[in-house]
């Protein structure tokens, strides 16, 4: 019988052959080869398992550590492609990142941003927006389009840029333009008038500077001294001194019988937000308000203690002036004419209720000293004339946005810093911009090394923060639903460096996280110390004379952070985290180096906040700028790449009871009788539920990691077997069986072979062209049986190689936990908001009504006692808060 059966010929038959009854022994060679192959495989496997078991397991663990990012990406990604390169992840990614930020680059970036004016809405501001966009495109590998990606807010291009973030596969960047109503100065003056109404003294309102500080000398009058969003107009009246302009200061004047109607109130900076100083004057009938910088608030660094004024020394330049917004920040931030909704070019406008109705001006100590002489004992107390003419109009501003897509598309981490300055802003905000610049360079290096974040990262350079947090607020109002659905955390950076002490604030659920990162960053100037150790640093410029009241105000502020068990303060308002914390309830953090009373005087919002001051006094060598970059970068990587979000709900839940204790203490000093038992019980129930969530957090991550370790070991062992078999096959003069690494990109193909290829590992046979032959049916089977057999074999192989159901279940468990963690901060948001300032919706913490910056915990409930003094309101607020806590308990139950 010379003719071979057709199923043993080299080419497949066109039709199914007639069944053969027997196969001659001489023609059974291939089957014998297969048996030999099987025996060899078993022998190799036995050798690996018996003689190298421990070595193999150790190597498998090393394999998982090296490729951890690859495996984690594989189980979380909807579309993932195999890369032969090692994927940076975890500590390895952090280690690479920390090598990137450096002082030389930081100084260069600071000189780029802080050597020219760039007030919001000006050409200089738009130039910095384009500079920042170019940085993002260069470092993140974004191809710059031929046309500038500049989108008008509210247009389809702008809307889709944000709303499509969850579907992006490559980094991208663009600029959003919003259209708030702001103002610019026209003309202003302050005069002392004689009895006939003639000016006997006219103030020099500009900051007098020379070329000792080159940029200050060049730009001293580029942006005049004025208050953003101040009321235009003029006023005449007698001067009344109101100290810091706090509520208690105005109350004291009323108790003394001082009539402020028609007066010109003069207050010193400090204690509370400047806009509330004007608000207090307005509510007491004043015609205008002046605010000055008092050297008493400069601690020991004063001329009285022998320190020369800047630019010749570290003390205050007496001509320096603090510009700034006089918006009533604790009422609502953002565009005054679009409260709660975004400022598009064609938006409907309202009359802003968070801006003053009386004019105000900021003035220098040199001018204030002359005015205060008028009301001293024996002073002439002449009439003061104030003129503040402004131009109120719609002014475009530019938020620069970038996205680095992650494997988990629908969980977003946002990192933001504002870019606009009152003049040059070497500290505020350019020190923060510099640190973010270094973070972006670090992220760029990671991306070029194959890193992809687990979660999607959004980077934002906000505009018009100085006018009233406008850029971030408008974006937050524009995309409120999208933020609520997707944003898991927000990291803010305002100024990185204005002094020697590191301070951090956060929602309590991120407090431990913020501190832990700071404890892993080296101290910028002290060997063997950490960044966290810098929370106790102070300046070295001491002196015998210090103002007692200024010291008390400073210490009160410091004690608020120290009172927190973690040393991390609570967020109120005053920077771009506000819309995230107060409107949506997003876990947020903020931090940087600030001044102490022994540091060189930081000329806040002055032309003397310059590059020269920063390099000479603020941060010589820029070591602190770099430390903040490293701290922000570590937080960014850990939020984007952690399997379980590092949100500590239990710490926050226990802090709630402390907040309640504080309210009870306040209540005990009043005549109001309110029972807090039900609220306390609700908080304690939340604490117990959160502890159970902690257990679930640990178990969910442990289960997923256990599966990853198990699969990594299996994958490693199979690869070792494959390599050993290759060597044996070569001894027999045969080609190595196919082992396509790219199979790991297929949904059901982790291991040998790809699921979308013919099942080719049972024979290892090739056709005349060298291509692997598909499996052949046993004689007598129909064609349909071939496909059924192939499908069953592939399915069985894939189940052995990758436990999809187990991984899907484990990933879902992790995702469910993370949704509960994300929802925790949302649980304190009440749609009705806080009385008289409904924009603020967070009943857990908000800026104090008479603080502006500083936080008040349980704000609505607390102010029912401290401000309203109303039992009915206090009981209502307590029940409202209790209901939120009870609902939150249900949300995070496991």
PDB file of N, CA and C in Angstrom, residues 115 133 154 201 229 267 291 344 382 427 446 493 507 526 650 654 670 736 769 776 824 855 864 876:
ATOM      1  N   UNK A 115       9.737  86.937  36.117  1.00  0.00           N
ATOM      2  CA  UNK A 115      10.520  88.144  35.817  1.00  0.00           C
ATOM      3  C   UNK A 115       9.742  89.141  34.966  1.00  0.00           C
ATOM      4  N   UNK A 133       1.452  75.534  28.253  1.00  0.00           N
ATOM      5  CA  UNK A 133       0.973  74.553  27.284  1.00  0.00           C
ATOM      6  C   UNK A 133       2.142  73.892  26.563  1.00  0.00           C
ATOM      7  N   UNK A 154     -17.873  76.486  27.009  1.00  0.00           N
ATOM      8  CA  UNK A 154     -19.254  76.308  26.595  1.00  0.00           C
ATOM      9  C   UNK A 154     -19.429  75.844  25.180  1.00  0.00           C
ATOM     10  N   UNK A 201      -2.056 117.096  51.731  1.00  0.00           N
ATOM     11  CA  UNK A 201      -1.114 115.968  51.560  1.00  0.00           C
ATOM     12  C   UNK A 201      -1.737 114.983  50.586  1.00  0.00           C
ATOM     13  N   UNK A 229     -11.698  93.554  42.166  1.00  0.00           N
ATOM     14  CA  UNK A 229     -13.134  93.484  42.430  1.00  0.00           C
ATOM     15  C   UNK A 229     -13.602  94.516  43.447  1.00  0.00           C
ATOM     16  N   UNK A 267      -7.667  99.711  58.434  1.00  0.00           N
ATOM     17  CA  UNK A 267      -7.328  98.488  59.157  1.00  0.00           C
ATOM     18  C   UNK A 267      -5.962  98.003  58.698  1.00  0.00           C
ATOM     19  N   UNK A 291      -6.547  99.578  53.737  1.00  0.00           N
ATOM     20  CA  UNK A 291      -5.870  98.466  54.417  1.00  0.00           C
ATOM     21  C   UNK A 291      -4.373  98.603  54.178  1.00  0.00           C
ATOM     22  N   UNK A 344     -19.577  81.700  30.677  1.00  0.00           N
ATOM     23  CA  UNK A 344     -19.365  81.654  29.241  1.00  0.00           C
ATOM     24  C   UNK A 344     -19.434  83.083  28.697  1.00  0.00           C
ATOM     25  N   UNK A 382      -8.160 115.463  60.369  1.00  0.00           N
ATOM     26  CA  UNK A 382      -8.741 116.145  59.223  1.00  0.00           C
ATOM     27  C   UNK A 382      -9.482 115.146  58.322  1.00  0.00           C
ATOM     28  N   UNK A 427       6.900  84.351  44.445  1.00  0.00           N
ATOM     29  CA  UNK A 427       6.387  83.387  45.418  1.00  0.00           C
ATOM     30  C   UNK A 427       4.979  82.967  45.056  1.00  0.00           C
ATOM     31  N   UNK A 446       8.970  59.466  33.382  1.00  0.00           N
ATOM     32  CA  UNK A 446       8.290  58.192  33.620  1.00  0.00           C
ATOM     33  C   UNK A 446       7.574  57.710  32.368  1.00  0.00           C
ATOM     34  N   UNK A 493      -1.587  73.113  44.747  1.00  0.00           N
ATOM     35  CA  UNK A 493      -0.355  73.791  45.142  1.00  0.00           C
ATOM     36  C   UNK A 493      -0.504  75.255  44.783  1.00  0.00           C
ATOM     37  N   UNK A 507      -8.314  67.527  53.563  1.00  0.00           N
ATOM     38  CA  UNK A 507      -9.490  66.918  54.166  1.00  0.00           C
ATOM     39  C   UNK A 507      -8.968  65.796  55.061  1.00  0.00           C
ATOM     40  N   UNK A 526      18.605  70.287  55.763  1.00  0.00           N
ATOM     41  CA  UNK A 526      19.175  69.638  56.949  1.00  0.00           C
ATOM     42  C   UNK A 526      19.351  68.147  56.698  1.00  0.00           C
ATOM     43  N   UNK A 650     -11.765  56.297  58.268  1.00  0.00           N
ATOM     44  CA  UNK A 650     -11.887  56.097  59.716  1.00  0.00           C
ATOM     45  C   UNK A 650     -11.316  57.279  60.487  1.00  0.00           C
ATOM     46  N   UNK A 654     -13.575  59.661  63.035  1.00  0.00           N
ATOM     47  CA  UNK A 654     -13.263  59.953  64.436  1.00  0.00           C
ATOM     48  C   UNK A 654     -13.013  61.443  64.663  1.00  0.00           C
ATOM     49  N   UNK A 670     -23.255  79.346  75.957  1.00  0.00           N
ATOM     50  CA  UNK A 670     -24.427  80.119  75.567  1.00  0.00           C
ATOM     51  C   UNK A 670     -25.634  79.681  76.404  1.00  0.00           C
ATOM     52  N   UNK A 736      12.140  25.261  17.943  1.00  0.00           N
ATOM     53  CA  UNK A 736      11.484  25.488  19.235  1.00  0.00           C
ATOM     54  C   UNK A 736       9.994  25.729  19.023  1.00  0.00           C
ATOM     55  N   UNK A 769       5.090  26.149   3.521  1.00  0.00           N
ATOM     56  CA  UNK A 769       5.557  27.533   3.656  1.00  0.00           C
ATOM     57  C   UNK A 769       6.069  27.858   5.055  1.00  0.00           C
ATOM     58  N   UNK A 776      -6.341  19.054  12.837  1.00  0.00           N
ATOM     59  CA  UNK A 776      -7.117  18.304  11.861  1.00  0.00           C
ATOM     60  C   UNK A 776      -8.147  17.439  12.584  1.00  0.00           C
ATOM     61  N   UNK A 824     -17.095  59.065  50.253  1.00  0.00           N
ATOM     62  CA  UNK A 824     -17.091  59.495  51.656  1.00  0.00           C
ATOM     63  C   UNK A 824     -17.193  61.004  51.784  1.00  0.00           C
ATOM     64  N   UNK A 855     -10.679  77.644  58.394  1.00  0.00           N
ATOM     65  CA  UNK A 855     -11.752  76.666  58.370  1.00  0.00           C
ATOM     66  C   UNK A 855     -12.556  76.696  59.662  1.00  0.00           C
ATOM     67  N   UNK A 864     -24.695  78.585  64.115  1.00  0.00           N
ATOM     68  CA  UNK A 864     -26.007  78.736  64.744  1.00  0.00           C
ATOM     69  C   UNK A 864     -25.849  79.178  66.196  1.00  0.00           C
ATOM     70  N   UNK A 876     -32.174  72.498  63.999  1.00  0.00           N
ATOM     71  CA  UNK A 876     -32.355  72.192  62.579  1.00  0.00           C
ATOM     72  C   UNK A 876     -31.035  71.767  61.947  1.00  0.00           C
TER      73      UNK A 876
END
